[in-house]
Amino acid sequence: AVVSTQSGHYGRGTRIRNYLTVARATNFKQPPPELQDIIERDFVKERKEHPDTVTADTLHRLLVTARLIAISNGRDTLSDDDWSSAKRLERDRVSRVNQA
């Protein structure tokens, strides 16, 4: 059930929970083989360049982020743009962490 705040607007936390619930329930398809190859090559390259920081968790985080981007854009499979956006967001996140 959706709960509204006293002002009649959905609270930010409620909107995020609703979004994640819908995202989990979305029937998401495997990326096309060409994109799977790109993802694999990108991950292997990053892992070679940054063996101490790029792990399986990094790949998982990228895939989840790309999936949420695709779902946010109304798609049920990844596109090249979703993958590129996820990589950019991860680079930005790592940069902010390193500055802290």
CSV table of N, CA, C and O in Angstrom, one decimal:
chain,number,residue,atom,x,y,z
A,1,ALA,N,0.8,-1.2,0.0
A,1,ALA,CA,0.0,0.0,0.0
A,1,ALA,C,0.9,1.2,0.0
A,1,ALA,O,1.9,1.3,0.6
A,2,VAL,N,0.4,2.3,-0.7
A,2,VAL,CA,1.2,3.5,-0.8
A,2,VAL,C,0.7,4.4,0.4
A,2,VAL,O,-0.5,4.6,0.6
A,3,VAL,N,1.6,5.0,1.1
A,3,VAL,CA,1.3,5.8,2.2
A,3,VAL,C,1.7,7.2,1.8
A,3,VAL,O,2.8,7.5,1.3
A,4,SER,N,0.9,8.2,2.1
A,4,SER,CA,1.2,9.6,1.8
A,4,SER,C,1.6,10.3,3.0
A,4,SER,O,1.2,9.9,4.1
A,5,THR,N,2.3,11.4,2.9
A,5,THR,CA,2.7,12.2,4.0
A,5,THR,C,1.5,13.1,4.3
A,5,THR,O,0.5,13.2,3.6
A,6,GLN,N,1.6,13.9,5.4
A,6,GLN,CA,0.5,14.7,5.8
A,6,GLN,C,0.2,15.8,4.8
A,6,GLN,O,-1.0,16.2,4.6
A,7,SER,N,1.2,16.2,4.0
A,7,SER,CA,0.9,17.2,3.0
A,7,SER,C,0.2,16.7,1.7
A,7,SER,O,-0.1,17.4,0.8
A,8,GLY,N,0.0,15.3,1.7
A,8,GLY,CA,-0.7,14.8,0.6
A,8,GLY,C,0.3,14.3,-0.5
A,8,GLY,O,-0.2,13.7,-1.5
A,9,HIS,N,1.5,14.5,-0.4
A,9,HIS,CA,2.5,14.0,-1.3
A,9,HIS,C,3.2,12.8,-0.8
A,9,HIS,O,3.3,12.6,0.4
A,10,TYR,N,3.6,11.9,-1.7
A,10,TYR,CA,4.3,10.7,-1.3
A,10,TYR,C,5.7,11.1,-0.8
A,10,TYR,O,6.3,12.0,-1.3
A,11,GLY,N,6.0,10.5,0.3
A,11,GLY,CA,7.4,10.7,0.9
A,11,GLY,C,8.4,10.1,0.0
A,11,GLY,O,8.2,9.2,-0.8
A,12,ARG,N,9.6,10.7,0.0
A,12,ARG,CA,10.7,10.3,-0.9
A,12,ARG,C,11.0,8.8,-0.7
A,12,ARG,O,11.2,8.0,-1.6
A,13,GLY,N,11.1,8.4,0.6
A,13,GLY,CA,11.4,7.0,0.9
A,13,GLY,C,10.3,6.0,0.4
A,13,GLY,O,10.6,5.0,-0.1
A,14,THR,N,9.1,6.4,0.4
A,14,THR,CA,8.0,5.6,-0.1
A,14,THR,C,8.1,5.5,-1.6
A,14,THR,O,7.9,4.4,-2.1
A,15,ARG,N,8.4,6.6,-2.3
A,15,ARG,CA,8.5,6.5,-3.7
A,15,ARG,C,9.7,5.6,-4.1
A,15,ARG,O,9.5,4.8,-5.1
A,16,ILE,N,10.8,5.7,-3.4
A,16,ILE,CA,11.9,4.8,-3.7
A,16,ILE,C,11.6,3.4,-3.5
A,16,ILE,O,11.9,2.5,-4.3
A,17,ARG,N,10.9,3.1,-2.3
A,17,ARG,CA,10.5,1.7,-2.1
A,17,ARG,C,9.5,1.2,-3.1
A,17,ARG,O,9.6,0.0,-3.6
A,18,ASN,N,8.6,2.0,-3.6
A,18,ASN,CA,7.6,1.6,-4.6
A,18,ASN,C,8.4,1.3,-5.9
A,18,ASN,O,8.1,0.4,-6.6
A,19,TYR,N,9.3,2.2,-6.3
A,19,TYR,CA,10.1,2.0,-7.5
A,19,TYR,C,10.9,0.7,-7.4
A,19,TYR,O,10.8,-0.1,-8.4
A,20,LEU,N,11.5,0.4,-6.3
A,20,LEU,CA,12.3,-0.8,-6.2
A,20,LEU,C,11.4,-2.0,-6.3
A,20,LEU,O,11.8,-3.1,-6.8
A,21,THR,N,10.2,-1.9,-5.7
A,21,THR,CA,9.3,-3.1,-5.7
A,21,THR,C,8.9,-3.4,-7.2
A,21,THR,O,8.9,-4.5,-7.6
A,22,VAL,N,8.6,-2.3,-7.9
A,22,VAL,CA,8.2,-2.5,-9.3
A,22,VAL,C,9.4,-3.0,-10.1
A,22,VAL,O,9.3,-3.9,-11.0
A,23,ALA,N,10.6,-2.5,-9.8
A,23,ALA,CA,11.8,-2.9,-10.6
A,23,ALA,C,12.1,-4.4,-10.3
A,23,ALA,O,12.4,-5.1,-11.3
A,24,ARG,N,11.9,-4.9,-9.1
A,24,ARG,CA,12.1,-6.3,-8.8
A,24,ARG,C,11.1,-7.2,-9.5
A,24,ARG,O,11.4,-8.3,-9.9
A,25,ALA,N,9.9,-6.7,-9.7
A,25,ALA,CA,8.9,-7.5,-10.3
A,25,ALA,C,8.9,-7.5,-11.8
A,25,ALA,O,8.2,-8.3,-12.4
A,26,THR,N,9.7,-6.6,-12.4
A,26,THR,CA,9.8,-6.5,-13.8
A,26,THR,C,10.4,-7.8,-14.4
A,26,THR,O,11.5,-8.2,-14.0
A,27,ASN,N,9.8,-8.3,-15.4
A,27,ASN,CA,10.4,-9.5,-16.1
A,27,ASN,C,11.5,-9.0,-17.1
A,27,ASN,O,11.2,-8.6,-18.2
A,28,PHE,N,12.7,-9.1,-16.6
A,28,PHE,CA,13.8,-8.5,-17.3
A,28,PHE,C,14.5,-9.6,-18.1
A,28,PHE,O,14.8,-10.7,-17.6
A,29,LYS,N,14.9,-9.3,-19.3
A,29,LYS,CA,15.5,-10.3,-20.2
A,29,LYS,C,17.0,-10.1,-20.2
A,29,LYS,O,17.5,-9.1,-19.9
A,30,GLN,N,17.7,-11.2,-20.6
A,30,GLN,CA,19.1,-11.2,-20.8
A,30,GLN,C,19.5,-10.2,-21.9
A,30,GLN,O,18.8,-10.0,-22.9
A,31,PRO,N,20.6,-9.5,-21.7
A,31,PRO,CA,21.1,-8.6,-22.8
A,31,PRO,C,21.4,-9.4,-24.0
A,31,PRO,O,21.7,-10.6,-24.0
A,32,PRO,N,21.3,-8.7,-25.2
A,32,PRO,CA,21.7,-9.4,-26.4
A,32,PRO,C,23.1,-9.9,-26.3
A,32,PRO,O,24.0,-9.3,-25.6
A,33,PRO,N,23.5,-11.0,-27.1
A,33,PRO,CA,24.8,-11.5,-27.0
A,33,PRO,C,25.9,-10.5,-27.3
A,33,PRO,O,27.0,-10.5,-26.7
A,34,GLU,N,25.7,-9.5,-28.2
A,34,GLU,CA,26.7,-8.5,-28.5
A,34,GLU,C,27.0,-7.7,-27.3
A,34,GLU,O,28.1,-7.3,-27.0
A,35,LEU,N,25.9,-7.3,-26.6
A,35,LEU,CA,26.1,-6.5,-25.4
A,35,LEU,C,26.8,-7.3,-24.3
A,35,LEU,O,27.6,-6.8,-23.5
A,36,GLN,N,26.5,-8.6,-24.2
A,36,GLN,CA,27.1,-9.4,-23.2
A,36,GLN,C,28.6,-9.5,-23.4
A,36,GLN,O,29.4,-9.4,-22.5
A,37,ASP,N,29.0,-9.5,-24.7
A,37,ASP,CA,30.4,-9.5,-25.0
A,37,ASP,C,31.1,-8.2,-24.7
A,37,ASP,O,32.2,-8.2,-24.1
A,38,ILE,N,30.4,-7.1,-24.9
A,38,ILE,CA,30.9,-5.8,-24.5
A,38,ILE,C,31.1,-5.7,-23.0
A,38,ILE,O,32.1,-5.2,-22.5
A,39,ILE,N,30.1,-6.1,-22.3
A,39,ILE,CA,30.2,-6.1,-20.8
A,39,ILE,C,31.4,-6.9,-20.3
A,39,ILE,O,32.1,-6.5,-19.5
A,40,GLU,N,31.5,-8.1,-20.9
A,40,GLU,CA,32.6,-9.0,-20.5
A,40,GLU,C,34.0,-8.3,-20.8
A,40,GLU,O,34.9,-8.3,-19.9
A,41,ARG,N,34.1,-7.8,-22.0
A,41,ARG,CA,35.4,-7.1,-22.4
A,41,ARG,C,35.7,-5.9,-21.5
A,41,ARG,O,36.8,-5.7,-21.0
A,42,ASP,N,34.6,-5.1,-21.2
A,42,ASP,CA,34.8,-3.9,-20.3
A,42,ASP,C,35.3,-4.4,-18.9
A,42,ASP,O,36.2,-3.8,-18.3
A,43,PHE,N,34.6,-5.4,-18.4
A,43,PHE,CA,35.0,-5.9,-17.0
A,43,PHE,C,36.4,-6.4,-17.0
A,43,PHE,O,37.2,-6.1,-16.1
A,44,VAL,N,36.8,-7.2,-18.0
A,44,VAL,CA,38.1,-7.8,-18.0
A,44,VAL,C,39.2,-6.7,-18.1
A,44,VAL,O,40.2,-6.7,-17.4
A,45,LYS,N,38.9,-5.7,-18.9
A,45,LYS,CA,39.8,-4.6,-19.1
A,45,LYS,C,40.0,-3.8,-17.8
A,45,LYS,O,41.1,-3.5,-17.4
A,46,GLU,N,38.9,-3.5,-17.2
A,46,GLU,CA,38.9,-2.7,-15.9
A,46,GLU,C,39.6,-3.5,-14.8
A,46,GLU,O,40.3,-3.0,-14.0
A,47,ARG,N,39.4,-4.8,-14.8
A,47,ARG,CA,40.0,-5.7,-13.8
A,47,ARG,C,41.5,-5.7,-13.9
A,47,ARG,O,42.3,-5.7,-13.0
A,48,LYS,N,42.0,-5.8,-15.2
A,48,LYS,CA,43.4,-5.7,-15.5
A,48,LYS,C,44.0,-4.4,-15.1
A,48,LYS,O,45.1,-4.4,-14.5
A,49,GLU,N,43.3,-3.3,-15.3
A,49,GLU,CA,43.8,-2.0,-15.0
A,49,GLU,C,43.8,-1.7,-13.5
A,49,GLU,O,44.6,-0.9,-13.0
A,50,HIS,N,42.8,-2.2,-12.8
A,50,HIS,CA,42.6,-1.9,-11.4
A,50,HIS,C,42.3,-3.2,-10.6
A,50,HIS,O,41.3,-3.4,-10.0
A,51,PRO,N,43.3,-4.1,-10.5
A,51,PRO,CA,43.1,-5.4,-9.9
A,51,PRO,C,42.7,-5.4,-8.4
A,51,PRO,O,42.1,-6.3,-7.9
A,52,ASP,N,43.2,-4.3,-7.8
A,52,ASP,CA,42.9,-4.2,-6.3
A,52,ASP,C,41.5,-3.7,-6.0
A,52,ASP,O,41.0,-3.9,-4.9
A,53,THR,N,40.9,-3.0,-7.0
A,53,THR,CA,39.6,-2.4,-6.7
A,53,THR,C,38.4,-2.9,-7.5
A,53,THR,O,37.3,-2.8,-7.1
A,54,VAL,N,38.7,-3.5,-8.6
A,54,VAL,CA,37.6,-4.0,-9.5
A,54,VAL,C,37.4,-5.5,-9.2
A,54,VAL,O,38.3,-6.3,-9.4
A,55,THR,N,36.3,-5.8,-8.6
A,55,THR,CA,36.0,-7.2,-8.2
A,55,THR,C,34.6,-7.7,-8.8
A,55,THR,O,34.0,-6.9,-9.5
A,56,ALA,N,34.3,-8.9,-8.4
A,56,ALA,CA,33.0,-9.4,-8.9
A,56,ALA,C,31.9,-8.5,-8.3
A,56,ALA,O,30.8,-8.3,-9.0
A,57,ASP,N,32.0,-7.9,-7.1
A,57,ASP,CA,31.0,-7.0,-6.6
A,57,ASP,C,30.9,-5.8,-7.5
A,57,ASP,O,29.8,-5.3,-7.6
A,58,THR,N,32.0,-5.3,-8.1
A,58,THR,CA,31.9,-4.2,-9.0
A,58,THR,C,31.0,-4.5,-10.2
A,58,THR,O,30.2,-3.7,-10.6
A,59,LEU,N,31.3,-5.7,-10.7
A,59,LEU,CA,30.4,-6.1,-11.9
A,59,LEU,C,29.0,-6.2,-11.5
A,59,LEU,O,28.1,-5.8,-12.2
A,60,HIS,N,28.7,-6.8,-10.3
A,60,HIS,CA,27.3,-6.9,-9.9
A,60,HIS,C,26.7,-5.6,-9.7
A,60,HIS,O,25.6,-5.3,-10.2
A,61,ARG,N,27.4,-4.6,-9.1
A,61,ARG,CA,26.9,-3.3,-8.9
A,61,ARG,C,26.6,-2.6,-10.3
A,61,ARG,O,25.5,-2.0,-10.4
A,62,LEU,N,27.5,-2.8,-11.2
A,62,LEU,CA,27.3,-2.2,-12.6
A,62,LEU,C,26.0,-2.8,-13.2
A,62,LEU,O,25.2,-2.1,-13.8
A,63,LEU,N,25.9,-4.1,-13.1
A,63,LEU,CA,24.7,-4.8,-13.8
A,63,LEU,C,23.4,-4.4,-13.1
A,63,LEU,O,22.4,-4.1,-13.9
A,64,VAL,N,23.4,-4.3,-11.8
A,64,VAL,CA,22.2,-3.8,-11.1
A,64,VAL,C,21.8,-2.4,-11.5
A,64,VAL,O,20.7,-2.1,-11.8
A,65,THR,N,22.8,-1.5,-11.5
A,65,THR,CA,22.6,-0.1,-11.9
A,65,THR,C,22.1,-0.1,-13.4
A,65,THR,O,21.1,0.7,-13.6
A,66,ALA,N,22.7,-0.8,-14.3
A,66,ALA,CA,22.3,-0.8,-15.7
A,66,ALA,C,20.9,-1.3,-15.8
A,66,ALA,O,20.1,-0.7,-16.6
A,67,ARG,N,20.6,-2.3,-15.1
A,67,ARG,CA,19.2,-2.9,-15.1
A,67,ARG,C,18.2,-1.8,-14.6
A,67,ARG,O,17.1,-1.6,-15.3
A,68,LEU,N,18.5,-1.1,-13.5
A,68,LEU,CA,17.6,-0.1,-13.0
A,68,LEU,C,17.4,1.0,-14.0
A,68,LEU,O,16.3,1.6,-14.1
A,69,ILE,N,18.5,1.4,-14.7
A,69,ILE,CA,18.4,2.5,-15.7
A,69,ILE,C,17.5,2.0,-16.8
A,69,ILE,O,16.6,2.8,-17.2
A,70,ALA,N,17.7,0.8,-17.3
A,70,ALA,CA,16.8,0.3,-18.4
A,70,ALA,C,15.4,0.3,-18.0
A,70,ALA,O,14.5,0.8,-18.7
A,71,ILE,N,15.1,-0.2,-16.8
A,71,ILE,CA,13.7,-0.3,-16.3
A,71,ILE,C,13.1,1.1,-16.2
A,71,ILE,O,12.0,1.4,-16.5
A,72,SER,N,13.9,2.1,-15.7
A,72,SER,CA,13.5,3.5,-15.5
A,72,SER,C,13.1,4.1,-16.9
A,72,SER,O,12.3,5.0,-16.9
A,73,ASN,N,13.8,3.6,-17.9
A,73,ASN,CA,13.5,4.1,-19.3
A,73,ASN,C,12.5,3.2,-20.0
A,73,ASN,O,12.3,3.3,-21.2
A,74,GLY,N,11.8,2.3,-19.3
A,74,GLY,CA,10.7,1.5,-19.8
A,74,GLY,C,11.1,0.4,-20.7
A,74,GLY,O,10.3,-0.1,-21.4
A,75,ARG,N,12.3,-0.1,-20.5
A,75,ARG,CA,12.8,-1.2,-21.3
A,75,ARG,C,12.9,-2.5,-20.4
A,75,ARG,O,13.1,-2.4,-19.2
A,76,ASP,N,12.8,-3.7,-21.0
A,76,ASP,CA,12.9,-4.9,-20.3
A,76,ASP,C,14.3,-5.6,-20.6
A,76,ASP,O,14.4,-6.8,-20.3
A,77,THR,N,15.2,-4.9,-21.3
A,77,THR,CA,16.5,-5.5,-21.5
A,77,THR,C,17.5,-4.3,-21.6
A,77,THR,O,17.1,-3.2,-21.8
A,78,LEU,N,18.8,-4.6,-21.4
A,78,LEU,CA,19.8,-3.5,-21.4
A,78,LEU,C,20.1,-3.1,-22.8
A,78,LEU,O,20.0,-3.8,-23.8
A,79,SER,N,20.4,-1.8,-22.9
A,79,SER,CA,20.9,-1.2,-24.2
A,79,SER,C,22.4,-0.8,-23.9
A,79,SER,O,22.9,-0.7,-22.8
A,80,ASP,N,23.1,-0.5,-25.0
A,80,ASP,CA,24.4,0.0,-24.9
A,80,ASP,C,24.4,1.3,-24.1
A,80,ASP,O,25.3,1.5,-23.2
A,81,ASP,N,23.4,2.2,-24.2
A,81,ASP,CA,23.4,3.4,-23.5
A,81,ASP,C,23.2,3.1,-22.0
A,81,ASP,O,23.8,3.9,-21.2
A,82,ASP,N,22.4,2.1,-21.6
A,82,ASP,CA,22.2,1.8,-20.2
A,82,ASP,C,23.6,1.4,-19.6
A,82,ASP,O,23.9,1.8,-18.5
A,83,TRP,N,24.3,0.5,-20.3
A,83,TRP,CA,25.6,0.1,-19.8
A,83,TRP,C,26.6,1.2,-19.7
A,83,TRP,O,27.3,1.3,-18.7
A,84,SER,N,26.6,2.1,-20.7
A,84,SER,CA,27.5,3.3,-20.6
A,84,SER,C,27.1,4.2,-19.5
A,84,SER,O,28.0,4.7,-18.8
A,85,SER,N,25.9,4.4,-19.2
A,85,SER,CA,25.4,5.2,-18.1
A,85,SER,C,25.8,4.6,-16.8
A,85,SER,O,26.2,5.3,-15.9
A,86,ALA,N,25.7,3.3,-16.7
A,86,ALA,CA,26.0,2.6,-15.4
A,86,ALA,C,27.5,2.8,-15.2
A,86,ALA,O,27.9,3.0,-14.0
A,87,LYS,N,28.3,2.6,-16.2
A,87,LYS,CA,29.8,2.8,-16.0
A,87,LYS,C,30.2,4.2,-15.6
A,87,LYS,O,31.0,4.4,-14.8
A,88,ARG,N,29.5,5.2,-16.2
A,88,ARG,CA,29.7,6.6,-15.9
A,88,ARG,C,29.4,6.8,-14.4
A,88,ARG,O,30.1,7.5,-13.7
A,89,LEU,N,28.2,6.4,-14.0
A,89,LEU,CA,27.8,6.5,-12.6
A,89,LEU,C,28.8,5.9,-11.7
A,89,LEU,O,29.1,6.4,-10.6
A,90,GLU,N,29.3,4.7,-12.0
A,90,GLU,CA,30.2,4.0,-11.1
A,90,GLU,C,31.5,4.8,-11.1
A,90,GLU,O,32.1,4.9,-10.0
A,91,ARG,N,32.0,5.3,-12.2
A,91,ARG,CA,33.2,6.1,-12.2
A,91,ARG,C,33.0,7.4,-11.3
A,91,ARG,O,33.9,7.7,-10.5
A,92,ASP,N,31.9,8.0,-11.4
A,92,ASP,CA,31.6,9.2,-10.6
A,92,ASP,C,31.5,8.8,-9.1
A,92,ASP,O,32.0,9.5,-8.2
A,93,ARG,N,30.9,7.6,-8.8
A,93,ARG,CA,30.9,7.2,-7.4
A,93,ARG,C,32.2,6.9,-6.8
A,93,ARG,O,32.6,7.4,-5.7
A,94,VAL,N,33.1,6.2,-7.6
A,94,VAL,CA,34.4,5.9,-7.1
A,94,VAL,C,35.2,7.2,-6.9
A,94,VAL,O,36.0,7.4,-6.0
A,95,SER,N,35.1,8.2,-7.8
A,95,SER,CA,35.7,9.5,-7.7
A,95,SER,C,35.4,10.2,-6.4
A,95,SER,O,36.2,10.7,-5.7
A,96,ARG,N,34.1,10.2,-6.1
A,96,ARG,CA,33.6,10.8,-4.9
A,96,ARG,C,34.1,10.1,-3.7
A,96,ARG,O,34.5,10.8,-2.7
A,97,VAL,N,34.2,8.8,-3.7
A,97,VAL,CA,34.7,8.0,-2.5
A,97,VAL,C,36.1,8.3,-2.3
A,97,VAL,O,36.6,8.5,-1.2
A,98,ASN,N,36.9,8.4,-3.4
A,98,ASN,CA,38.3,8.7,-3.3
A,98,ASN,C,38.6,10.1,-2.8
A,98,ASN,O,39.7,10.3,-2.2
A,99,GLN,N,37.7,11.0,-3.1
A,99,GLN,CA,37.9,12.4,-2.6
A,99,GLN,C,37.6,12.5,-1.1
A,99,GLN,O,38.0,13.5,-0.5
A,100,ALA,N,36.8,11.6,-0.6
A,100,ALA,CA,36.4,11.7,0.8
A,100,ALA,C,37.5,11.4,1.8
A,100,ALA,O,38.4,10.8,1.5
